[in-house]
Each structure stands twice: as structure tokens, then as C-alpha cells.
């Protein structure tokens, strides 16, 4: 029994090692004064200095964050509306049709989304740049939000709504005081998924971004295609630190929320 | 009253579907009938059925299959062992954390690790095995892709393992099944849904990994995704790119039908 325990931990250790090794590898060499990822010559912070002095890069980081936040907020709103639309359609067939259309963008390969949006934006005359990237990110985030919110809505017992209506709640009150609070975990999950997808997306953005506009992943791609540059390492270290901070914050918030829920539940 | 509220929610959502789901597909199909000189033609389809493109399609699917298979083999035990841990949600978070790092950065890391003078080669040299060309091979392409997709495979499997009712396992053990038989007959079949969605989450994106082929496989591996990118952004032959996209869409639809009926069956 004890040996088995050890073996399974060894396996997990191996998995975590594989998952994190490349990231720490990048971070390690970001302090290399040698300028390559072969030999560690000496400690330096020059690459970080270079990142912070590169105004263009900082603007790109800002663009990326703005696109991610804006697109996930808007797609969360549309996604919640979409989930409500699907739930309120009582006919099973229409519901399934809507869901199928919803899932098309989730299962589509990125290149197809990118290529087809490129055609779409060119035809309807959207200038490639900020707007086209934002629209594309909203478009591919909406179905993710719908998928995250829908189970919560279906979980909701109809008697809850009936009770609210019986007690005289208007349609808007039912929505804002009963439905939305109930599905809040789904909404948050959807929002964070949308945020993650937007920050991480490269392929779609690569297609619909014009010459003047760039997001971080597009910029990294063009830098990496030119070869190794420790500026990328420094940048990725910063991104990693930032991500870890967000995740820690998110973890504590969700932990506190679940404790609160538990407290309420036991209090009753 | 009720009908009214339905309409209100449907309007923006159906508009979104029409504009961003239906219209793009229609446009891709429409463009596939145009040659590079903007003439209406079936030439692109003829070209697709030449050995060059057919071979590319086959190899593209083969790579995607390999990537899915290796991710599954690696991820299932991981997900299973994770559910046994004490602070499993925290560990799961740590598994998901690397997906928050841009996949291009992770691919870029492998430029250093797999490079001619990189870490792996230094290690093999130290062992007396000499240096090898690792970068720009099929191996590096599959390895890096699997690396990138593992969390997306672990997550759905982990979720379906968590949903599994533990009393089923106790029952199986009580009835005298060994842990292996319990796994084979009870646990694995009941988590098949997670495996399926994991495979879906890996296979389809694996068809479109043009950036990894460009960075890591050095244009040695050409997938359908690479070809579409090439036609749209480099040669500007939108018609041919759209034709390849049409075939990818058909493949996708077939796959959705297969997994869709599976869900209804369960």
C-alpha cells in the first residue's frame, strides 16, 4: 500500500515537472547576460530593462488587456442572454438547434474561425485592427459563456420562479433577484473562461489583426520566428508572475465564497 | 407575457448566431468556388483531390490522432491520481495554471530546450549519446503539441471522475472485483464522457496548429491548418484556402454528429 502511494506521487511529480519545466526554463534564462538560452554566463536584469523601455511592447500589453477585459464583459452579457434564450425556448428541437449553432464556434479549429472572420470583416467593411480583433474575441467567447451558464439555469427549479412570481415579483425582479444570483457561479466561470481564451488566443487574432494593431501573442509569434531573444524570456517571466498573482487571488476569493455558502447552509 | 420575454432574449442571441456562425460558414463555402483571379470555378475542388492535398489531409489527421492519443495516455492517470489527493482543487488549479501562459511562449521555450546546443542535447552528450537534431522534426512537433494540450485533456476527465459516485466503487469492491477489474468495468466506462470531451478538445485544435508547425516543426510538418494560413495570409489565394476550410468543416461536422449521438445514448 505504501509503495503504491509513493509511485503515484512520483508520477504526479513527473507530470508537474513536465508542465512547469519549460516555464521555469524561460524564467531562468531571462536573467542570462549571455543573450542566448544555451549557456548561463552571468546574472543581469538588462532584459527586463529592455522590456520596460520598449514603449511599443507596453502598448501591445495594454491592448491585449483591454481587448480581453472588454470582450469578456460583452460576451458574458450576450452569453447570459443566449443561455436564457435557450432555456426559455420550450420546444426541444429548437433548443437543440440553437445549441448546435452555439457549439459550432467551440469545436471549430482556430484557423477556420480566423479565416472565415477575415472574409466576413472584409466583406462588411470592418477595418482590420482593434475593432475586428475585439469583435472576433467577443464572437468566440459567447458560446463558452453560454455553455458555462446553461447548466446552472437548467439546475434551477421552476418552483423557485413560480414562488417568486406568486410573491408578486415583476419579470425584471425575478431575473435580477432570483435568476441572476442563482446562476452567478456560472457567470463568473464563463467570464473567466472568456478572459483566458481571449488572453491566450493567437490564431484567430493573427488572421483578423491588421498591420497597425497587434496583441501580445501576435507580437511574441513574430519575435519568436526571428529566433531566440531573451526579451521574450523576461516578458514571459513577468506574465507568469502576473498570472500566478491573479490565480492566487481568484483561489482565495472562491474559497471565501464557498465558505460563506457553507456557513449559510449550516446556519439554516 | 411569456412569449414576449422569450423574444427579447432570442433577438440578440439569434442575431449573434446569424452574423458570427452562419454568415462566416456561408462565406467560406462561397469563396471556395472562386479562383485566385476571382473567377467562378470548381478548380479549387479539383486541386484538393490531387495527391498533394490528399496526402496533407491524411498526415494532418494522423498527427492530430497521435497527439490526442498521447495526451490521453498521459492525462488519464494524472486525472485519476489527482482525485485521490487531499487538496485536489488546488492541485488541479496548478495543472490549469500553465494554460494561462500563452502557448507561443511555451513553444518558444522548446526552441531553447530542443535546440542544437539546448538542454536535451547537452544531457544526451553528457550521457555519451551525442547530439541530435530534435528541433524541426515530427517528434518535437508531437511532443510540444501534447505538452500544450495535456491540461485540456486532464480537466474533463478529472471532472467526470469527480462526478463518479464512490458507492459504485465500494459496491464493485464488495462484490469481489479487484481494483483493476473495478477500474476497467466501472470507473473507465463511467468516465467515458469526460474522455470523449477531452479528445474533442484536443483533436480538433490539433488540426489547426499552424503556429507550432511553423515554430517547432520548421515547415517540415504541414497540416491543413498550416495550408489554410498559407493560402489566406501568404499567397492570398482565399479560394483554395476556403476549399480546404470547407473540408475541415465537413470533418468537424461528422465528428460532432458522432459525439452528439454518443451523448444522447448515455
Short mmCIF file of C-alpha atoms in Angstrom, two decimals:
data_model
loop_
_atom_site.label_atom_id
_atom_site.label_comp_id
_atom_site.label_asym_id
_atom_site.label_seq_id
_atom_site.Cartn_x
_atom_site.Cartn_y
_atom_site.Cartn_z
CA UNK A 1 0.00 0.00 0.00
CA UNK A 2 2.69 2.41 0.99
CA UNK A 3 4.71 1.72 -2.14
CA UNK A 4 1.74 2.37 -4.37
CA UNK A 5 1.23 5.68 -2.68
CA UNK A 6 4.80 6.59 -3.42
CA UNK A 7 4.63 5.57 -7.04
CA UNK A 8 1.53 7.61 -7.75
CA UNK A 9 3.14 10.64 -6.19
CA UNK A 10 6.21 10.10 -8.28
CA UNK A 11 4.06 10.07 -11.40
CA UNK A 12 2.30 13.28 -10.43
CA UNK A 13 5.62 14.85 -9.60
CA UNK A 14 6.79 13.92 -13.09
CA UNK A 15 3.68 15.47 -14.67
CA UNK A 16 4.14 18.69 -12.76
CA UNK A 17 7.79 18.72 -13.67
CA UNK A 18 7.00 18.39 -17.37
CA UNK A 19 4.30 21.05 -17.17
CA UNK A 20 6.43 23.59 -15.36
CA UNK A 21 9.95 22.87 -16.62
CA UNK A 22 9.66 24.92 -19.83
CA UNK A 23 8.19 27.85 -17.94
CA UNK A 24 10.95 27.89 -15.35
CA UNK A 25 13.48 27.31 -18.08
CA UNK A 26 12.33 30.53 -19.73
CA UNK A 27 12.45 32.37 -16.43
CA UNK A 28 15.94 31.11 -15.60
CA UNK A 29 17.44 32.34 -18.85
CA UNK A 30 15.68 35.69 -18.61
CA UNK A 31 18.48 36.61 -16.18
CA UNK A 32 21.25 35.47 -18.50
CA UNK A 33 23.68 38.13 -19.61
CA UNK A 34 24.87 35.84 -22.38
CA UNK A 35 21.98 36.65 -24.68
CA UNK A 36 21.06 33.06 -25.54
CA UNK A 37 19.40 30.02 -23.99
CA UNK A 38 22.49 27.81 -24.16
CA UNK A 39 25.00 28.92 -21.55
CA UNK A 40 24.25 30.87 -18.42
CA UNK A 41 27.01 33.45 -18.28
CA UNK A 42 26.01 35.82 -15.56
CA UNK A 43 23.12 37.42 -13.79
CA UNK A 44 21.60 40.51 -15.33
CA UNK A 45 18.36 42.45 -15.31
CA UNK A 46 19.07 44.06 -18.67
CA UNK A 47 16.32 42.16 -20.48
CA UNK A 48 13.75 43.41 -18.01
CA UNK A 49 15.01 46.92 -18.51
CA UNK A 50 14.62 46.43 -22.22
CA UNK A 51 11.03 45.25 -21.81
CA UNK A 52 10.10 48.25 -19.69
CA UNK A 53 11.81 50.67 -22.02
CA UNK A 54 10.04 49.28 -25.07
CA UNK A 55 7.03 51.59 -25.29
CA UNK A 56 5.65 49.75 -28.28
CA UNK A 57 5.64 46.48 -26.36
CA UNK A 58 3.96 48.06 -23.35
CA UNK A 59 1.24 49.46 -25.59
CA UNK A 60 0.73 45.99 -27.01
CA UNK A 61 0.39 44.55 -23.50
CA UNK A 62 -2.17 47.24 -22.72
CA UNK A 63 -4.05 46.45 -25.96
CA UNK A 64 -4.14 42.79 -25.05
CA UNK A 65 -5.58 43.50 -21.61
CA UNK A 66 -8.16 45.94 -22.94
CA UNK A 67 -9.29 43.51 -25.61
CA UNK A 68 -9.50 40.67 -23.08
CA UNK A 69 -11.49 42.62 -20.49
CA UNK A 70 -13.83 44.32 -22.94
CA UNK A 71 -14.51 41.19 -24.94
CA UNK A 72 -15.15 39.04 -21.89
CA UNK A 73 -17.53 41.56 -20.33
CA UNK A 74 -19.52 41.95 -23.54
CA UNK A 75 -19.50 38.25 -24.33
CA UNK A 76 -20.62 37.43 -20.79
CA UNK A 77 -23.65 39.68 -21.25
CA UNK A 78 -24.52 38.21 -24.65
CA UNK A 79 -23.79 34.71 -23.38
CA UNK A 80 -26.13 35.03 -20.40
CA UNK A 81 -28.84 36.34 -22.73
CA UNK A 82 -28.18 33.41 -25.03
CA UNK A 83 -28.41 30.87 -22.22
CA UNK A 84 -31.70 32.43 -21.11
CA UNK A 85 -32.96 32.32 -24.69
CA UNK A 86 -32.13 28.63 -24.96
CA UNK A 87 -33.73 27.77 -21.63
CA UNK A 88 -36.92 29.72 -22.32
CA UNK A 89 -37.45 28.06 -25.68
CA UNK A 90 -39.69 25.22 -24.69
CA UNK A 91 -39.61 23.28 -27.97
CA UNK A 92 -36.92 20.62 -27.67
CA UNK A 93 -35.96 20.73 -31.34
CA UNK A 94 -35.38 24.46 -31.45
CA UNK A 95 -33.38 24.19 -28.25
CA UNK A 96 -31.13 21.57 -29.78
CA UNK A 97 -30.72 23.57 -32.97
CA UNK A 98 -29.68 26.65 -31.01
CA UNK A 99 -27.21 24.58 -29.00
CA UNK A 100 -25.73 23.08 -32.14
CA UNK A 101 -25.19 26.53 -33.64
CA UNK A 102 -23.77 27.66 -30.32
CA UNK A 103 -21.23 24.85 -30.29
CA UNK A 104 -20.02 25.41 -33.83
CA UNK A 105 -17.51 28.04 -32.76
CA UNK A 106 -16.34 25.96 -29.81
CA UNK A 107 -15.44 22.95 -31.88
CA UNK A 108 -14.19 24.87 -34.91
CA UNK A 109 -10.45 24.89 -35.40
CA UNK A 110 -8.98 28.33 -34.80
CA UNK A 111 -7.75 28.73 -38.34
CA UNK A 112 -11.26 28.32 -39.71
CA UNK A 113 -12.67 30.86 -37.29
CA UNK A 114 -9.83 33.21 -38.19
CA UNK A 115 -10.11 32.73 -41.94
CA UNK A 116 -13.89 32.99 -42.03
CA UNK A 117 -13.89 36.11 -39.85
CA UNK A 118 -11.28 37.62 -42.11
CA UNK A 119 -13.63 37.13 -45.05
CA UNK A 120 -16.60 38.40 -43.02
CA UNK A 121 -14.88 41.58 -41.86
CA UNK A 122 -13.52 42.30 -45.31
CA UNK A 123 -16.98 41.89 -46.85
CA UNK A 124 -18.91 44.02 -44.34
CA UNK A 125 -16.14 46.59 -44.36
CA UNK A 126 -14.81 46.41 -40.80
CA UNK A 127 -11.33 47.82 -40.81
CA UNK A 128 -8.80 45.27 -39.60
CA UNK A 129 -7.42 46.38 -36.26
CA UNK A 130 -8.79 46.99 -32.80
CA UNK A 131 -12.46 46.65 -33.73
CA UNK A 132 -12.07 43.49 -35.78
CA UNK A 133 -9.98 41.81 -33.08
CA UNK A 134 -12.48 42.83 -30.40
CA UNK A 135 -15.44 41.55 -32.43
CA UNK A 136 -13.68 38.27 -33.13
CA UNK A 137 -12.87 37.76 -29.46
CA UNK A 138 -16.45 38.52 -28.43
CA UNK A 139 -17.72 36.14 -31.08
CA UNK A 140 -15.69 33.15 -29.98
CA UNK A 141 -16.23 33.82 -26.25
CA UNK A 142 -20.04 33.98 -26.36
CA UNK A 143 -20.61 30.24 -26.83
CA UNK A 144 -18.20 29.44 -23.99
CA UNK A 145 -20.18 31.65 -21.62
CA UNK A 146 -23.43 30.04 -22.80
CA UNK A 147 -22.02 26.59 -22.08
CA UNK A 148 -20.90 27.62 -18.60
CA UNK A 149 -24.17 29.34 -17.67
CA UNK A 150 -26.65 26.87 -19.18
CA UNK A 151 -26.20 24.01 -16.66
CA UNK A 152 -26.80 26.41 -13.79
CA UNK A 153 -30.02 27.61 -15.42
CA UNK A 154 -31.19 24.08 -16.03
CA UNK A 155 -30.40 23.19 -12.43
CA UNK A 156 -32.70 25.91 -11.22
CA UNK A 157 -36.00 24.51 -10.05
CA UNK A 158 -39.04 26.07 -11.78
CA UNK A 159 -40.85 26.22 -8.46
CA UNK A 160 -38.37 28.89 -7.42
CA UNK A 161 -39.59 31.10 -10.25
CA UNK A 162 -43.21 30.29 -9.54
CA UNK A 163 -42.72 31.19 -5.90
CA UNK A 164 -41.11 34.50 -6.82
CA UNK A 165 -43.95 35.33 -9.19
CA UNK A 166 -46.57 34.30 -6.65
CA UNK A 167 -44.98 36.65 -4.18
CA UNK A 168 -45.52 39.44 -6.66
CA UNK A 169 -42.10 39.85 -8.25
CA UNK A 170 -42.11 41.50 -11.65
CA UNK A 171 -40.36 39.85 -14.55
CA UNK A 172 -37.35 42.09 -14.07
CA UNK A 173 -37.23 41.33 -10.35
CA UNK A 174 -37.41 37.61 -10.99
CA UNK A 175 -34.43 37.99 -13.28
CA UNK A 176 -32.32 40.28 -11.12
CA UNK A 177 -33.18 38.92 -7.66
CA UNK A 178 -33.68 35.22 -8.32
CA UNK A 179 -32.25 34.03 -11.62
CA UNK A 180 -29.02 36.03 -11.82
CA UNK A 181 -27.91 35.42 -8.21
CA UNK A 182 -28.62 31.73 -8.66
CA UNK A 183 -26.52 31.40 -11.82
CA UNK A 184 -23.75 33.69 -10.58
CA UNK A 185 -21.12 30.93 -10.25
CA UNK A 186 -21.77 30.01 -13.89
CA UNK A 187 -21.49 33.63 -14.97
CA UNK A 188 -18.17 34.04 -13.18
CA UNK A 189 -16.84 30.81 -14.60
CA UNK A 190 -17.91 31.92 -18.07
CA UNK A 191 -16.31 35.32 -17.64
CA UNK A 192 -13.00 33.85 -16.54
CA UNK A 193 -13.04 31.32 -19.35
CA UNK A 194 -13.69 34.10 -21.84
CA UNK A 195 -10.85 36.10 -20.33
CA UNK A 196 -8.49 33.15 -20.55
CA UNK A 197 -9.45 32.40 -24.14
CA UNK A 198 -9.02 35.98 -25.14
CA UNK A 199 -5.61 36.36 -23.48
CA UNK A 200 -4.43 33.09 -24.91
CA UNK A 201 -5.77 33.41 -28.40
CA UNK A 202 -3.30 33.67 -31.17
CA UNK A 203 -4.64 32.02 -34.30
CA UNK A 204 -7.89 33.97 -34.67
CA UNK A 205 -6.24 37.26 -33.78
CA UNK A 206 -3.44 36.59 -36.22
CA UNK A 207 -5.96 36.45 -39.06
CA UNK A 208 -8.05 39.48 -38.22
CA UNK A 209 -5.38 41.87 -36.99
CA UNK A 210 -4.22 44.45 -39.43
CA UNK A 211 -0.80 45.95 -39.83
CA UNK A 212 -1.07 48.66 -37.22
CA UNK A 213 -2.59 46.64 -34.40
CA UNK A 214 -1.03 43.78 -32.50
CA UNK A 215 -1.70 41.75 -29.40
CA UNK A 216 0.87 40.11 -27.20
CA UNK A 217 0.60 36.66 -28.74
CA UNK A 218 0.91 38.01 -32.28
CA UNK A 219 3.93 40.02 -31.21
CA UNK A 220 5.53 37.03 -29.48
CA UNK A 221 4.98 34.96 -32.60
CA UNK A 222 6.75 37.43 -34.81
CA UNK A 223 9.58 37.82 -32.28
CA UNK A 224 9.96 34.05 -31.85
CA UNK A 225 10.03 33.48 -35.60
CA UNK A 226 13.08 35.70 -35.72
CA UNK A 227 14.77 33.41 -33.20
CA UNK A 228 15.71 33.44 -29.56
CA UNK A 229 15.55 36.81 -27.84
CA UNK A 230 15.82 36.98 -24.08
CA UNK A 231 13.42 39.89 -24.11
CA UNK A 232 10.71 37.27 -24.68
CA UNK A 233 12.00 35.38 -21.65
CA UNK A 234 11.81 38.44 -19.46
CA UNK A 235 8.34 39.19 -20.76
CA UNK A 236 7.12 35.67 -20.12
CA UNK A 237 8.52 35.76 -16.58
CA UNK A 238 6.54 38.90 -15.92
CA UNK A 239 3.41 37.37 -17.44
CA UNK A 240 3.85 34.26 -15.34
CA UNK A 241 4.21 36.25 -12.13
CA UNK A 242 1.13 38.25 -13.02
CA UNK A 243 -0.85 35.10 -13.78
CA UNK A 244 0.15 33.46 -10.51
CA UNK A 245 -0.97 36.54 -8.60
CA UNK A 246 -4.35 36.52 -10.34
CA UNK A 247 -4.82 32.82 -9.73
CA UNK A 248 -3.92 33.12 -6.05
CA UNK A 249 -6.36 35.99 -5.70
CA UNK A 250 -9.04 34.09 -7.56
CA UNK A 251 -8.46 31.00 -5.42
CA UNK A 252 -8.86 32.90 -2.17
CA UNK A 253 -11.97 34.68 -3.40
CA UNK A 254 -13.60 31.45 -4.49
CA UNK A 255 -12.50 29.78 -1.25
CA UNK A 256 -14.08 32.56 0.79
CA UNK A 257 -17.26 32.40 -1.25
CA UNK A 258 -17.64 28.68 -0.80
CA UNK A 259 -17.03 29.06 2.93
CA UNK A 260 -19.73 31.69 3.04
CA UNK A 261 -22.14 29.39 1.23
CA UNK A 262 -21.26 26.57 3.57
CA UNK A 263 -21.77 28.85 6.57
CA UNK A 264 -25.21 29.85 5.34
CA UNK A 265 -26.14 26.27 4.63
CA UNK A 266 -25.15 25.05 8.09
CA UNK A 267 -26.66 28.13 9.70
CA UNK A 268 -30.03 27.06 8.41
CA UNK B 1 -46.31 37.76 -21.42
CA UNK B 2 -44.22 34.62 -21.58
CA UNK B 3 -43.83 34.70 -25.33
CA UNK B 4 -42.69 38.29 -25.15
CA UNK B 5 -39.85 37.54 -22.73
CA UNK B 6 -38.71 34.70 -24.96
CA UNK B 7 -38.49 37.00 -27.92
CA UNK B 8 -36.45 39.54 -26.03
CA UNK B 9 -33.70 37.04 -25.23
CA UNK B 10 -33.79 35.39 -28.62
CA UNK B 11 -33.29 38.53 -30.68
CA UNK B 12 -29.69 39.42 -29.73
CA UNK B 13 -28.63 35.81 -29.48
CA UNK B 14 -30.01 34.73 -32.83
CA UNK B 15 -28.50 37.86 -34.37
CA UNK B 16 -25.14 36.83 -32.97
CA UNK B 17 -25.58 33.32 -34.39
CA UNK B 18 -26.55 34.64 -37.82
CA UNK B 19 -23.67 37.10 -38.01
CA UNK B 20 -20.83 35.11 -36.47
CA UNK B 21 -21.78 31.49 -37.01
CA UNK B 22 -23.93 31.20 -40.12
CA UNK B 23 -22.52 34.05 -42.20
CA UNK B 24 -18.85 33.03 -41.86
CA UNK B 25 -19.58 29.44 -42.90
CA UNK B 26 -21.67 30.57 -45.85
CA UNK B 27 -18.91 32.96 -46.89
CA UNK B 28 -16.24 30.27 -46.68
CA UNK B 29 -18.30 27.96 -48.88
CA UNK B 30 -18.99 30.83 -51.28
CA UNK B 31 -15.34 31.77 -51.57
CA UNK B 32 -14.29 28.19 -52.19
CA UNK B 33 -15.80 28.50 -55.67
CA UNK B 34 -13.56 31.38 -56.64
CA UNK B 35 -10.15 31.08 -58.20
CA UNK B 36 -7.29 33.39 -57.33
CA UNK B 37 -8.30 35.59 -60.29
CA UNK B 38 -11.80 35.98 -58.84
CA UNK B 39 -13.48 33.71 -61.36
CA UNK B 40 -16.30 31.34 -60.52
CA UNK B 41 -14.82 27.87 -60.88
CA UNK B 42 -14.60 24.36 -59.47
CA UNK B 43 -10.84 24.38 -59.97
CA UNK B 44 -10.09 24.51 -56.22
CA UNK B 45 -12.01 21.33 -55.57
CA UNK B 46 -10.22 19.58 -58.40
CA UNK B 47 -6.94 20.71 -56.90
CA UNK B 48 -7.90 19.44 -53.48
CA UNK B 49 -8.30 15.91 -54.83
CA UNK B 50 -4.75 15.80 -56.14
CA UNK B 51 -2.27 13.65 -54.18
CA UNK B 52 -0.53 16.69 -52.68
CA UNK B 53 -3.55 17.87 -50.78
CA UNK B 54 -4.94 14.42 -50.02
CA UNK B 55 -1.64 13.39 -48.50
CA UNK B 56 -1.59 16.55 -46.45
CA UNK B 57 -5.09 15.79 -45.19
CA UNK B 58 -4.17 12.26 -44.21
CA UNK B 59 -0.98 13.27 -42.43
CA UNK B 60 -2.76 16.12 -40.72
CA UNK B 61 -5.36 13.74 -39.31
CA UNK B 62 -2.66 11.24 -38.39
CA UNK B 63 -0.75 13.84 -36.38
CA UNK B 64 -3.92 15.00 -34.67
CA UNK B 65 -4.71 11.39 -33.81
CA UNK B 66 -1.23 10.81 -32.38
CA UNK B 67 -1.37 13.99 -30.33
CA UNK B 68 -4.79 13.03 -28.94
CA UNK B 69 -3.68 9.50 -28.14
CA UNK B 70 -0.53 10.53 -26.29
CA UNK B 71 -2.36 13.24 -24.36
CA UNK B 72 -4.99 10.73 -23.30
CA UNK B 73 -2.46 8.10 -22.22
CA UNK B 74 -0.61 10.68 -20.20
CA UNK B 75 -3.63 12.53 -18.80
CA UNK B 76 -5.95 9.78 -17.62
CA UNK B 77 -3.63 8.51 -14.86
CA UNK B 78 -2.86 12.08 -13.91
CA UNK B 79 -6.53 12.98 -13.55
CA UNK B 80 -7.18 9.75 -11.67
CA UNK B 81 -4.33 10.30 -9.21
CA UNK B 82 -5.31 13.92 -8.76
CA UNK B 83 -8.75 12.95 -7.49
CA UNK B 84 -7.03 10.95 -4.75
CA UNK B 85 -5.10 13.91 -3.39
CA UNK B 86 -6.00 15.88 -0.32
CA UNK B 87 -6.13 19.39 -1.70
CA UNK B 88 -7.21 18.27 -5.14
CA UNK B 89 -8.82 21.54 -6.22
CA UNK B 90 -5.58 23.35 -5.51
CA UNK B 91 -3.56 20.78 -7.44
CA UNK B 92 -6.00 20.97 -10.31
CA UNK B 93 -5.53 24.70 -10.34
CA UNK B 94 -1.79 24.13 -10.63
CA UNK B 95 -2.40 21.85 -13.60
CA UNK B 96 -4.50 24.52 -15.27
CA UNK B 97 -2.12 27.34 -14.43
CA UNK B 98 0.30 26.67 -17.33
CA UNK B 99 -2.57 27.02 -19.80
CA UNK B 100 -2.73 30.64 -18.76
CA UNK B 101 0.75 31.13 -20.14
CA UNK B 102 0.50 31.90 -23.79
CA UNK B 103 1.08 28.76 -25.81
CA UNK B 104 3.52 30.60 -28.04
CA UNK B 105 5.73 31.29 -25.05
CA UNK B 106 5.71 27.61 -24.16
CA UNK B 107 6.51 26.68 -27.74
CA UNK B 108 9.27 29.25 -27.70
CA UNK B 109 10.77 27.64 -24.58
CA UNK B 110 11.21 24.45 -26.55
CA UNK B 111 13.33 26.33 -29.08
CA UNK B 112 15.89 26.52 -26.30
CA UNK B 113 15.29 23.10 -24.78
CA UNK B 114 15.34 21.15 -28.04
CA UNK B 115 17.86 23.33 -29.87
CA UNK B 116 21.13 22.00 -31.25
CA UNK B 117 23.00 23.34 -28.22
CA UNK B 118 19.99 23.05 -25.97
CA UNK B 119 19.46 21.32 -22.68
CA UNK B 120 18.34 17.96 -24.01
CA UNK B 121 21.27 17.72 -26.35
CA UNK B 122 23.67 18.71 -23.62
CA UNK B 123 22.23 15.95 -21.50
CA UNK B 124 22.49 13.29 -24.22
CA UNK B 125 26.02 14.42 -24.91
CA UNK B 126 26.82 14.09 -21.24
CA UNK B 127 25.47 10.54 -21.37
CA UNK B 128 27.72 9.91 -24.35
CA UNK B 129 24.87 9.63 -26.83
CA UNK B 130 25.94 12.60 -28.89
CA UNK B 131 23.78 15.44 -30.13
CA UNK B 132 20.70 15.01 -32.25
CA UNK B 133 18.56 17.15 -34.41
CA UNK B 134 15.42 17.36 -32.27
CA UNK B 135 14.01 20.67 -33.31
CA UNK B 136 12.24 20.73 -36.67
CA UNK B 137 11.26 17.05 -36.54
CA UNK B 138 7.95 15.21 -36.27
CA UNK B 139 8.91 14.20 -32.74
CA UNK B 140 9.30 17.75 -31.50
CA UNK B 141 6.03 18.75 -33.14
CA UNK B 142 4.07 15.95 -31.45
CA UNK B 143 5.84 16.42 -28.13
CA UNK B 144 5.21 20.15 -27.90
CA UNK B 145 1.61 19.76 -29.03
CA UNK B 146 0.95 17.07 -26.43
CA UNK B 147 2.59 19.26 -23.82
CA UNK B 148 0.26 22.10 -24.71
CA UNK B 149 -2.90 20.01 -24.77
CA UNK B 150 -2.43 17.91 -21.62
CA UNK B 151 -4.31 20.28 -19.28
CA UNK B 152 -7.26 20.38 -21.67
CA UNK B 153 -7.43 16.60 -21.52
CA UNK B 154 -6.97 16.34 -17.76
CA UNK B 155 -9.72 18.79 -16.88
CA UNK B 156 -12.78 16.99 -18.37
CA UNK B 157 -11.52 13.59 -17.22
CA UNK B 158 -10.97 14.95 -13.72
CA UNK B 159 -14.49 16.37 -13.71
CA UNK B 160 -16.12 13.13 -14.76
CA UNK B 161 -14.08 11.21 -12.19
CA UNK B 162 -15.28 13.62 -9.54
CA UNK B 163 -18.89 13.08 -10.57
CA UNK B 164 -18.49 9.36 -10.20
CA UNK B 165 -20.50 8.04 -7.30
CA UNK B 166 -17.97 6.41 -4.92
CA UNK B 167 -20.55 3.91 -3.69
CA UNK B 168 -20.36 2.26 -7.13
CA UNK B 169 -16.69 1.58 -6.50
CA UNK B 170 -17.37 0.29 -2.99
CA UNK B 171 -20.09 -1.95 -4.39
CA UNK B 172 -17.77 -3.33 -7.02
CA UNK B 173 -15.08 -3.98 -4.44
CA UNK B 174 -17.61 -5.58 -2.07
CA UNK B 175 -18.69 -7.88 -4.85
CA UNK B 176 -15.13 -9.12 -5.08
CA UNK B 177 -13.76 -7.25 -8.07
CA UNK B 178 -10.07 -6.45 -7.97
CA UNK B 179 -9.08 -2.82 -8.28
CA UNK B 180 -8.06 -3.38 -11.89
CA UNK B 181 -11.38 -5.01 -12.80
CA UNK B 182 -13.20 -2.23 -10.96
CA UNK B 183 -11.30 0.30 -12.99
CA UNK B 184 -11.90 -1.48 -16.29
CA UNK B 185 -15.55 -2.34 -15.76
CA UNK B 186 -16.81 0.51 -13.59
CA UNK B 187 -14.60 3.57 -13.45
CA UNK B 188 -13.44 3.84 -17.04
CA UNK B 189 -16.84 3.25 -18.73
CA UNK B 190 -18.49 5.75 -16.40
CA UNK B 191 -15.92 8.42 -17.20
CA UNK B 192 -16.03 7.85 -20.94
CA UNK B 193 -17.97 11.07 -21.37
CA UNK B 194 -15.03 13.01 -19.95
CA UNK B 195 -12.60 11.13 -22.14
CA UNK B 196 -14.73 11.93 -25.15
CA UNK B 197 -14.92 15.63 -24.47
CA UNK B 198 -11.22 15.64 -23.71
CA UNK B 199 -10.47 14.03 -27.05
CA UNK B 200 -12.71 16.54 -28.75
CA UNK B 201 -10.93 19.38 -27.00
CA UNK B 202 -7.59 18.11 -28.30
CA UNK B 203 -8.23 16.57 -31.69
CA UNK B 204 -9.85 19.49 -33.45
CA UNK B 205 -7.44 22.19 -32.29
CA UNK B 206 -4.60 19.81 -33.16
CA UNK B 207 -5.68 20.03 -36.79
CA UNK B 208 -5.13 23.74 -36.83
CA UNK B 209 -1.83 24.19 -35.01
CA UNK B 210 -0.11 26.17 -37.70
CA UNK B 211 2.00 28.21 -35.32
CA UNK B 212 3.59 25.15 -33.73
CA UNK B 213 4.36 23.66 -37.11
CA UNK B 214 5.97 26.95 -38.10
CA UNK B 215 7.99 27.45 -34.93
CA UNK B 216 8.87 23.92 -33.87
CA UNK B 217 8.48 21.73 -36.92
CA UNK B 218 10.13 24.25 -39.21
CA UNK B 219 7.68 23.74 -42.09
CA UNK B 220 8.56 20.05 -42.18
CA UNK B 221 5.11 19.15 -40.96
CA UNK B 222 2.37 20.78 -43.00
CA UNK B 223 -1.08 20.37 -41.55
CA UNK B 224 -4.37 21.55 -43.00
CA UNK B 225 -4.17 24.46 -40.61
CA UNK B 226 -0.79 25.48 -41.97
CA UNK B 227 -2.11 25.24 -45.50
CA UNK B 228 -5.11 27.43 -44.74
CA UNK B 229 -2.93 30.04 -43.09
CA UNK B 230 -0.54 29.93 -46.03
CA UNK B 231 -3.32 30.47 -48.57
CA UNK B 232 -5.06 33.22 -46.66
CA UNK B 233 -2.16 35.26 -45.40
CA UNK B 234 0.81 34.49 -47.63
CA UNK B 235 -0.26 33.59 -51.16
CA UNK B 236 -3.60 35.41 -50.79
CA UNK B 237 -5.36 32.57 -52.60
CA UNK B 238 -8.51 32.80 -50.49
CA UNK B 239 -10.40 30.43 -52.77
CA UNK B 240 -8.08 27.50 -52.20
CA UNK B 241 -7.81 28.28 -48.50
CA UNK B 242 -11.60 28.34 -48.29
CA UNK B 243 -11.79 24.98 -50.07
CA UNK B 244 -9.51 23.36 -47.52
CA UNK B 245 -11.55 25.03 -44.80
CA UNK B 246 -14.72 23.52 -46.27
CA UNK B 247 -13.22 20.06 -45.93
CA UNK B 248 -12.18 20.75 -42.36
CA UNK B 249 -15.70 21.94 -41.59
CA UNK B 250 -17.15 18.75 -43.06
CA UNK B 251 -14.75 16.65 -40.97
CA UNK B 252 -15.77 18.62 -37.93
CA UNK B 253 -19.49 18.19 -38.59
CA UNK B 254 -19.01 14.45 -38.93
CA UNK B 255 -17.18 14.38 -35.64
CA UNK B 256 -19.86 16.43 -33.90
CA UNK B 257 -22.51 14.04 -35.18
CA UNK B 258 -20.60 11.05 -33.82
CA UNK B 259 -20.02 12.53 -30.35
CA UNK B 260 -23.52 14.03 -30.36
CA UNK B 261 -25.28 10.69 -30.77
CA UNK B 262 -22.99 9.27 -28.12
CA UNK B 263 -24.24 11.79 -25.62
CA UNK B 264 -27.87 11.01 -26.35
CA UNK B 265 -27.14 7.30 -25.98
CA UNK B 266 -25.86 7.85 -22.46
#
